[in-house]
Coordinates of C-alpha atoms and ligand atoms in Angstrom, one line a residue:
M5 CA -93.0 30.8 18.3
A6 CA -95.5 28.2 17.1
S7 CA -96.8 25.5 19.6
L8 CA -96.4 21.8 18.9
K9 CA -100.1 21.9 17.6
E10 CA -99.6 25.0 15.4
K11 CA -96.4 23.4 14.0
L12 CA -98.3 20.2 13.2
A13 CA -101.2 22.1 11.7
S14 CA -98.7 23.9 9.4
Q15 CA -97.2 20.6 8.3
I16 CA -99.9 18.2 8.0
P17 CA -101.8 19.6 4.7
A18 CA -98.5 19.2 2.7
L19 CA -97.8 15.8 4.4
R20 CA -101.4 14.7 3.3
Q21 CA -101.0 15.9 -0.2
D22 CA -97.5 14.1 -0.4
V23 CA -98.9 10.8 0.6
R24 CA -102.2 11.2 -1.5
G25 CA -99.9 11.9 -4.5
L26 CA -97.6 9.0 -3.8
V27 CA -100.5 6.5 -3.6
K28 CA -102.2 7.9 -6.6
E29 CA -99.3 7.8 -8.8
H30 CA -97.4 4.7 -7.6
G31 CA -100.3 2.7 -5.5
A32 CA -99.7 -0.5 -7.5
K33 CA -95.9 -0.6 -7.1
V34 CA -94.8 -3.7 -5.1
I35 CA -92.5 -2.8 -2.3
S36 CA -92.3 -6.3 -0.5
E37 CA -93.1 -9.9 -1.0
V38 CA -93.8 -12.5 1.6
T39 CA -92.3 -15.9 1.7
V40 CA -93.7 -18.9 3.7
T41 CA -91.0 -18.6 6.1
Q42 CA -91.9 -14.9 6.9
A43 CA -95.8 -15.8 7.2
F44 CA -94.8 -18.5 9.7
G45 CA -92.1 -16.3 11.2
G46 CA -93.6 -13.3 12.7
M47 CA -93.7 -11.4 9.4
R48 CA -90.0 -10.5 10.0
G49 CA -88.8 -8.1 7.3
V50 CA -92.0 -7.8 5.5
K51 CA -92.5 -4.1 4.5
S52 CA -96.2 -3.5 5.0
L53 CA -96.4 -0.6 7.5
I54 CA -95.6 3.0 7.4
C55 CA -93.8 4.8 10.2
D56 CA -92.2 8.2 9.7
T57 CA -91.1 8.8 13.2
S58 CA -88.1 6.6 13.3
L59 CA -86.2 3.9 11.5
V60 CA -84.0 1.0 12.8
E61 CA -81.2 0.3 10.4
P62 CA -79.7 -3.3 11.0
E63 CA -76.2 -1.8 10.8
K64 CA -76.8 1.5 12.5
G65 CA -79.5 1.2 15.0
L66 CA -82.2 3.7 15.9
I67 CA -82.5 6.9 13.7
I68 CA -85.2 9.4 14.7
R69 CA -86.3 11.6 11.9
G70 CA -82.9 11.2 10.2
I71 CA -80.8 11.7 13.4
P72 CA -79.0 8.7 14.9
I73 CA -79.9 8.2 18.5
G74 CA -76.3 8.3 19.4
E75 CA -76.4 12.1 18.7
L76 CA -79.5 12.8 20.6
T77 CA -78.3 11.4 24.2
D78 CA -77.9 15.0 25.7
R79 CA -81.6 15.9 24.5
M80 CA -84.5 15.7 27.0
P81 CA -87.5 13.4 26.3
E82 CA -89.7 16.5 25.7
E83 CA -87.4 17.5 22.8
I84 CA -87.6 14.1 21.5
F85 CA -91.3 14.0 21.5
Y86 CA -91.4 17.3 19.4
L87 CA -88.9 15.7 17.0
L88 CA -90.8 12.6 16.6
C89 CA -93.9 14.5 15.9
T90 CA -92.7 17.0 13.7
G91 CA -89.1 16.0 12.3
E92 CA -87.4 19.1 13.9
L93 CA -85.9 19.8 17.3
P94 CA -87.7 22.6 19.1
Y95 CA -86.3 25.9 19.7
K96 CA -85.8 26.9 23.4
A97 CA -89.1 28.8 23.6
T98 CA -91.0 26.0 21.8
L99 CA -89.6 23.6 24.2
E100 CA -90.7 25.8 27.2
D101 CA -94.0 26.0 25.7
L102 CA -94.4 22.3 25.5
Q103 CA -93.0 21.7 29.0
K104 CA -95.7 24.2 30.1
E105 CA -98.4 22.3 28.2
F106 CA -97.3 19.1 30.0
K107 CA -97.2 20.9 33.5
D108 CA -100.7 22.2 32.9
R109 CA -102.1 18.7 32.4
S110 CA -99.9 16.8 34.8
T111 CA -102.4 16.1 37.7
V112 CA -103.4 12.5 37.9
P113 CA -107.1 12.2 38.9
A114 CA -107.6 11.0 42.5
Y115 CA -109.7 7.9 41.5
V116 CA -106.6 6.6 39.8
W117 CA -104.9 6.3 43.1
D118 CA -107.8 4.6 44.7
V119 CA -107.8 2.0 41.8
L120 CA -104.0 1.4 42.1
R121 CA -104.2 1.2 46.0
A122 CA -106.9 -1.5 45.7
M123 CA -104.9 -3.8 43.5
P124 CA -103.1 -6.9 44.8
A125 CA -99.9 -6.2 46.7
D126 CA -98.0 -8.4 44.4
A127 CA -99.5 -6.9 41.1
H128 CA -96.8 -6.4 38.5
P129 CA -95.8 -2.6 38.2
M130 CA -96.7 -2.8 34.3
V131 CA -100.1 -4.1 35.2
M132 CA -100.5 -1.1 37.5
L133 CA -99.2 1.4 34.9
S134 CA -101.4 -0.2 32.3
T135 CA -104.5 -0.1 34.7
G136 CA -103.8 3.4 35.7
I137 CA -103.9 4.5 32.2
M138 CA -107.1 2.5 31.5
A139 CA -108.7 4.0 34.5
M140 CA -108.2 7.4 33.0
E141 CA -109.9 6.4 29.6
G142 CA -113.0 8.5 30.7
E143 CA -110.9 11.7 30.3
S144 CA -110.5 11.1 26.5
V145 CA -111.3 14.3 24.5
F146 CA -111.0 12.2 21.3
R147 CA -113.7 9.9 22.4
K148 CA -115.9 12.7 23.6
K149 CA -115.5 14.7 20.4
Y150 CA -115.9 11.5 18.1
T151 CA -119.2 10.7 19.8
E152 CA -120.5 14.4 19.3
G153 CA -119.4 13.9 15.6
I154 CA -116.2 15.5 14.2
K155 CA -114.7 15.5 10.7
R156 CA -111.9 13.0 10.0
E157 CA -109.5 15.8 9.2
E158 CA -109.8 17.0 12.8
Y159 CA -109.2 13.7 14.6
W160 CA -105.4 14.3 15.0
E161 CA -106.2 17.4 17.0
Y162 CA -108.0 15.4 19.7
I163 CA -105.4 12.5 19.5
L164 CA -102.6 15.1 20.2
E165 CA -104.7 16.6 23.1
D166 CA -105.1 13.1 24.6
S167 CA -101.4 12.3 24.1
L168 CA -100.4 15.6 25.8
Q169 CA -102.8 14.7 28.6
L170 CA -101.5 11.3 28.9
I171 CA -97.6 12.1 28.6
A172 CA -98.1 14.9 31.0
K173 CA -99.5 12.5 33.7
L174 CA -97.0 9.6 33.2
P175 CA -94.3 11.0 35.6
A176 CA -96.6 11.1 38.5
L177 CA -98.5 8.1 37.6
A178 CA -95.4 6.0 37.2
A179 CA -93.8 7.3 40.3
G180 CA -96.9 6.6 42.3
V181 CA -96.9 3.1 40.9
Y182 CA -93.3 2.7 42.4
R183 CA -94.1 4.3 45.7
I184 CA -97.4 2.3 46.0
R185 CA -96.2 -1.1 44.8
F186 CA -93.0 -1.1 46.9
N187 CA -94.3 0.5 50.1
K188 CA -92.1 3.5 49.8
G189 CA -94.5 5.9 51.8
D190 CA -96.6 8.8 50.7
L191 CA -96.7 10.1 47.2
I192 CA -94.2 12.8 46.5
P193 CA -95.7 16.1 45.0
S194 CA -94.5 17.3 41.7
D195 CA -91.9 20.1 41.5
P196 CA -93.1 22.4 38.8
S197 CA -89.7 23.8 38.4
L198 CA -88.4 20.7 37.0
D199 CA -88.3 19.0 33.6
W200 CA -90.5 16.1 32.7
A201 CA -87.9 13.5 33.5
G202 CA -86.3 15.5 36.3
D203 CA -89.6 15.7 38.0
F204 CA -90.1 12.0 37.6
A205 CA -86.8 11.3 39.3
H206 CA -87.9 13.6 42.0
M207 CA -91.3 12.0 42.5
L208 CA -89.8 8.5 42.6
G209 CA -87.9 9.7 45.9
I210 CA -84.5 8.0 45.1
P211 CA -81.8 9.9 47.0
D212 CA -80.0 11.9 44.3
P213 CA -77.2 14.2 45.9
T214 CA -75.2 14.3 42.8
G215 CA -78.1 14.8 40.2
E216 CA -76.9 11.8 38.2
F217 CA -80.0 9.8 38.9
A218 CA -82.0 12.5 37.3
N219 CA -79.5 12.5 34.4
L220 CA -80.0 8.7 34.1
M221 CA -83.7 9.1 33.9
R222 CA -83.4 11.7 31.2
L223 CA -81.1 9.5 29.3
Y224 CA -83.3 6.4 29.8
L225 CA -86.6 8.2 28.8
T226 CA -84.9 9.5 25.6
L227 CA -83.2 6.3 24.6
H228 CA -86.4 4.1 24.7
C229 CA -88.7 6.6 23.0
D230 CA -89.5 4.8 19.7
H231 CA -88.1 1.9 17.6
E232 CA -90.1 2.2 14.4
G233 CA -93.6 0.7 13.7
G234 CA -93.3 -3.0 13.6
N235 CA -92.1 -4.0 17.2
V236 CA -94.6 -5.6 19.4
S237 CA -95.7 -2.6 21.4
A238 CA -95.7 -0.1 18.7
F239 CA -97.5 -2.2 16.3
T240 CA -100.1 -3.3 19.0
S241 CA -100.8 0.3 19.8
H242 CA -101.0 1.1 16.2
V243 CA -103.5 -1.7 15.5
V244 CA -105.7 -0.7 18.5
A245 CA -105.6 3.0 17.5
S246 CA -106.5 2.2 13.8
A247 CA -109.9 1.0 15.2
L248 CA -110.2 4.6 16.4
S249 CA -110.0 3.4 19.9
D250 CA -108.7 6.5 21.9
P251 CA -105.1 6.8 22.9
Y252 CA -105.7 5.5 26.5
Y253 CA -106.9 2.2 25.0
A254 CA -104.1 2.2 22.4
V255 CA -101.2 3.1 24.8
S256 CA -102.3 0.6 27.4
A257 CA -102.5 -2.1 24.8
G258 CA -99.0 -1.2 23.5
L259 CA -97.6 -1.4 27.1
N260 CA -99.2 -4.8 27.6
G261 CA -97.1 -6.0 24.6
L262 CA -94.1 -4.4 26.0
A263 CA -94.6 -6.3 29.2
G264 CA -93.4 -9.6 27.5
P265 CA -90.1 -11.2 28.3
L266 CA -88.9 -11.1 24.7
H267 CA -89.5 -7.5 24.5
G268 CA -89.5 -4.9 27.4
L269 CA -89.3 -7.2 30.3
A270 CA -85.9 -8.4 29.1
N271 CA -84.4 -5.4 31.1
Q272 CA -85.6 -7.2 34.2
E273 CA -84.5 -10.5 33.1
C274 CA -81.1 -9.1 32.3
L275 CA -80.5 -7.9 35.7
K276 CA -81.7 -11.1 37.2
F277 CA -79.0 -12.8 35.0
V278 CA -76.3 -10.5 36.2
L279 CA -77.2 -10.7 39.8
A280 CA -77.3 -14.7 39.6
L281 CA -73.7 -14.4 38.4
K282 CA -72.6 -12.0 41.1
D283 CA -74.2 -14.3 43.8
K284 CA -72.8 -17.5 42.4
Y285 CA -69.3 -16.2 42.3
S286 CA -69.6 -13.6 45.3
G287 CA -68.5 -10.6 43.1
V288 CA -67.2 -10.1 39.6
P289 CA -66.5 -13.5 38.0
D290 CA -63.5 -14.1 35.7
D291 CA -64.1 -14.5 32.1
E292 CA -63.9 -18.3 32.3
A293 CA -66.7 -18.3 34.8
L294 CA -68.7 -16.0 32.7
K295 CA -68.2 -18.1 29.6
K296 CA -69.4 -21.3 31.6
F297 CA -72.3 -19.6 33.0
T298 CA -73.5 -18.3 29.6
W299 CA -73.0 -21.7 28.0
D300 CA -74.9 -23.4 30.9
T301 CA -77.8 -21.0 30.3
L302 CA -78.0 -21.5 26.5
N303 CA -77.6 -25.5 27.1
S304 CA -80.5 -25.4 29.4
G305 CA -82.6 -23.9 26.6
Q306 CA -82.9 -20.3 27.8
V307 CA -81.9 -17.0 26.0
I308 CA -79.2 -14.6 27.2
P309 CA -81.4 -11.8 28.1
G310 CA -80.2 -8.4 26.7
Y311 CA -78.7 -10.1 23.6
G312 CA -80.0 -10.4 20.1
H313 CA -82.5 -8.3 18.1
A314 CA -85.1 -8.9 15.5
V315 CA -83.7 -6.2 13.3
L316 CA -80.3 -4.9 14.5
R317 CA -77.1 -6.6 13.5
V318 CA -74.6 -4.5 15.5
T319 CA -74.2 -3.5 19.2
D320 CA -77.3 -1.3 19.9
P321 CA -76.2 2.2 20.1
R322 CA -78.5 2.6 23.1
F323 CA -76.4 0.1 24.9
T324 CA -73.4 2.0 23.8
A325 CA -74.9 5.3 25.4
F326 CA -75.7 3.4 28.8
H327 CA -72.3 1.9 28.7
A328 CA -70.8 5.3 28.4
F329 CA -72.9 6.7 31.2
G330 CA -71.8 3.9 33.5
Q331 CA -68.2 4.3 32.6
R332 CA -68.4 7.9 33.5
V333 CA -70.6 7.6 36.7
C334 CA -70.0 4.2 38.2
P335 CA -67.0 2.4 36.6
D336 CA -66.2 0.4 39.8
D337 CA -69.7 -0.8 40.6
E338 CA -69.6 -4.6 40.7
V339 CA -72.9 -5.1 38.7
F340 CA -71.9 -2.6 36.0
K341 CA -68.5 -4.4 35.7
I342 CA -70.2 -7.9 35.2
V343 CA -72.3 -6.2 32.5
A344 CA -69.2 -4.8 30.9
R345 CA -67.4 -8.2 31.1
L346 CA -70.4 -10.0 29.6
F347 CA -70.3 -7.5 26.6
A348 CA -66.6 -8.9 26.1
V349 CA -67.5 -12.5 26.2
V350 CA -71.2 -13.1 25.2
P351 CA -71.1 -12.0 21.4
D352 CA -68.4 -14.7 20.7
I353 CA -70.3 -17.4 22.4
L354 CA -73.6 -16.7 20.6
K355 CA -71.6 -16.5 17.3
E356 CA -70.0 -19.9 18.2
Q357 CA -73.5 -21.2 19.0
G358 CA -74.7 -20.1 15.7
K359 CA -78.4 -19.5 16.4
A360 CA -78.8 -15.8 17.2
K361 CA -78.8 -13.6 13.9
D362 CA -77.6 -10.8 16.1
P363 CA -75.0 -11.7 18.8
Y364 CA -74.6 -8.2 20.2
P365 CA -76.1 -6.5 23.3
N366 CA -79.5 -4.6 22.8
V367 CA -80.7 -1.8 24.8
D368 CA -81.8 -4.0 27.9
A369 CA -78.2 -5.4 28.5
G370 CA -76.9 -2.6 30.4
S371 CA -79.9 -0.3 31.6
G372 CA -80.7 -2.4 34.8
S373 CA -77.2 -2.2 36.3
L374 CA -77.3 1.5 36.2
L375 CA -80.6 1.7 38.0
Y376 CA -79.3 -0.8 40.4
H377 CA -76.3 1.4 41.2
F378 CA -78.7 4.1 42.1
G379 CA -80.6 2.0 44.6
M380 CA -83.5 1.2 42.4
T381 CA -83.4 -2.5 43.1
E382 CA -87.0 -3.4 42.4
F383 CA -86.3 -4.8 38.9
P384 CA -90.0 -5.6 38.1
Y385 CA -90.3 -1.9 37.9
Y386 CA -87.7 -1.5 35.1
T387 CA -90.1 -2.2 32.3
V388 CA -92.3 0.7 33.5
L389 CA -89.4 3.1 32.7
F390 CA -89.1 1.6 29.2
G391 CA -93.0 2.0 28.9
I392 CA -93.2 5.6 30.0
S393 CA -90.5 6.5 27.3
R394 CA -92.1 4.3 24.6
V395 CA -95.4 6.1 25.0
L396 CA -93.8 9.1 23.3
G397 CA -93.3 6.9 20.3
F398 CA -96.8 5.4 20.4
C399 CA -98.4 8.8 20.7
S400 CA -96.4 10.5 18.0
Q401 CA -97.1 7.7 15.5
M402 CA -100.9 7.9 16.4
I403 CA -101.0 11.7 15.9
I404 CA -99.4 11.3 12.3
E405 CA -101.4 8.2 11.4
R406 CA -104.8 10.1 12.3
A407 CA -103.6 13.1 10.4
L408 CA -103.0 11.0 7.3
A409 CA -106.3 9.1 7.9
I410 CA -104.6 5.8 7.8
P411 CA -107.4 3.2 7.7
I412 CA -108.2 0.3 10.2
T413 CA -105.4 -2.4 9.9
R414 CA -106.6 -5.5 8.5
P415 CA -104.0 -7.7 6.8
K416 CA -105.2 -11.0 5.2
S417 CA -104.5 -14.2 7.0
V418 CA -104.5 -17.7 5.6
G419 CA -104.6 -21.1 6.9
T420 CA -101.8 -23.6 6.9
D421 CA -103.9 -25.8 4.4
W422 CA -104.0 -22.8 2.1
V423 CA -100.2 -22.5 2.2
K424 CA -99.9 -26.2 1.5
N425 CA -102.4 -26.0 -1.5
F426 CA -100.4 -22.9 -2.8
V427 CA -97.0 -24.5 -2.6
A428 CA -98.3 -27.7 -4.2
K429 CA -99.8 -25.7 -7.2
K430 CA -96.6 -23.9 -7.5
Ligands
CMX681 N1 -79.8 -16.0 23.5 C1 -79.9 -17.3 23.0 N2 -80.5 -17.5 21.9 C2 -81.0 -16.5 21.1 C3 -80.9 -15.3 21.4 C4 -80.2 -14.9 22.8 N3 -80.0 -13.7 23.2 N4 -81.3 -14.4 20.5 C5 -81.8 -15.2 19.6 N5 -81.6 -16.5 19.9 C6 -82.1 -17.7 19.2 C7 -83.6 -17.6 19.1 O1 -84.2 -18.0 20.2 C8 -83.8 -18.5 17.9 O2 -83.7 -19.8 18.3 P1 -84.6 -20.9 17.6 O3 -84.1 -21.0 16.1 O4 -84.2 -22.1 18.4 O5 -86.0 -20.5 17.9 C9 -82.7 -18.1 17.0 O6 -81.5 -17.6 17.9 C10 -82.9 -17.1 16.0 O7 -83.4 -16.0 16.5 P2 -83.2 -14.7 15.8 O8 -83.9 -14.6 14.5 O9 -81.8 -14.1 15.9 O10 -84.0 -13.6 16.9 P3 -85.5 -13.3 16.8 O11 -85.8 -12.1 15.8 O12 -86.4 -14.5 16.6 O13 -85.8 -12.8 18.3 C11 -85.2 -11.6 20.3 C12 -85.2 -11.5 18.7 C13 -84.9 -10.2 20.7 C14 -86.6 -11.9 20.8 C15 -84.2 -12.5 20.7 O14 -82.9 -12.2 20.3 C16 -84.0 -12.9 22.1 O15 -85.0 -13.5 22.7 N6 -83.2 -12.1 22.9 C17 -83.2 -12.1 24.4 C18 -84.4 -11.4 25.0 C19 -84.1 -9.9 24.8 O16 -83.1 -9.4 25.1 N7 -85.2 -9.2 24.3 C20 -85.1 -7.8 24.3 C21 -85.2 -7.2 22.9 C22 -85.2 -5.6 22.9 C23 -86.6 -5.2 22.9 O17 -87.3 -5.3 21.7 O18 -87.2 -4.8 24.0

């Protein structure tokens, strides 16, 4: 059975030939134009990036290598990483081989713990995760090999090695961040008999008598893995990697983008919103109270966290998957019930307000309530979970980009005066 590296090595020559042929034959064809609104509006909708790992369809949501995310909810994150990289789900033996590759590389260097323990007691967990990754940059095999001098065709092999190293260490690193930052006691050693997400759940130390918390971690780390190439975190990591900065730099940069309140931090904001409702009404408010609270939030100039999306125009299937998990595991939990009731009232309010192009819940609307149910009440940590999963996407995109020798990113910027002159001439 071929390993991930062997599989990629067998696919890459044809992939390169395919892309070379496409560019040679059709290089001058126009695939997108840019309006003034788009140039001033975050480049929304401009097709100027290639991402083969996944696609976000406005009416369908996330599709990974042709498979809708809703059909992948019982898969483990390791399987998803293999799928992102190769376009195929692994056979059992291949999956076991990949899991072994991760286990063999899973030990976090001791100096990382010294760095994290030296950080301010109120450091944001995302800062600790990103710092932990940056602290390990000296481990980069890609940087070492690049400095020694390797051929461009070989770059992807060392990007893959760094990716495996980094992904392997994330469960211990992120669990360590949780235990250090929230004074949970000693670090918990890894259990090598467990899968990547199961071991992470184990090292967090959250009591899990039913095993459902580990299932939630598997689902969480699968659902957040990738969201094509143009979202803030993936794009940031892509740009940094295009300068041939190694994966430690590029992953840390992507996570720093994910930390923003309009992106990955929204899950923390979302639970705050739900808990504020629960506190104000001492339990699950009725629909009238929910509507008033939502309107008050909008009228005070704030967004409703967990709702809206730059691309999606339907309920995010990842929200649907979390919602189904909650219905199965904790239908009577008050926080989960508020999330479910908000889903019933918020879309109509956002439609009535008429601003948000997508009035439906995104992935962040429901995930926090499930974590809260299992006793993970430290919501600044939630974005870290998003981050661990998203590294699978960053790394798979990076491996493919280096295999295809995608050059350094350098779009052209123009000044406001240039735009004024341009439109005046037209
Ligand atoms: N509540 C209130 N207003 C909203 C809104 C929401 N949930 N979503 C969008 N809007 C507003 C925007 O602020 C914007 O207002 P202005 O015209 O006054 O600037 C208007 O609707 C149009 O925005 P849009 O084109 O629909 O949305 P954008 O592509 O600009 O932004 C997003 C997308 C996600 C940043 C936005 O919907 C938002 O702020 N949502 C709340 C935060 C959130 O849940 N983020 C997580 C997204 C998932 C992820 O990527 O991590």
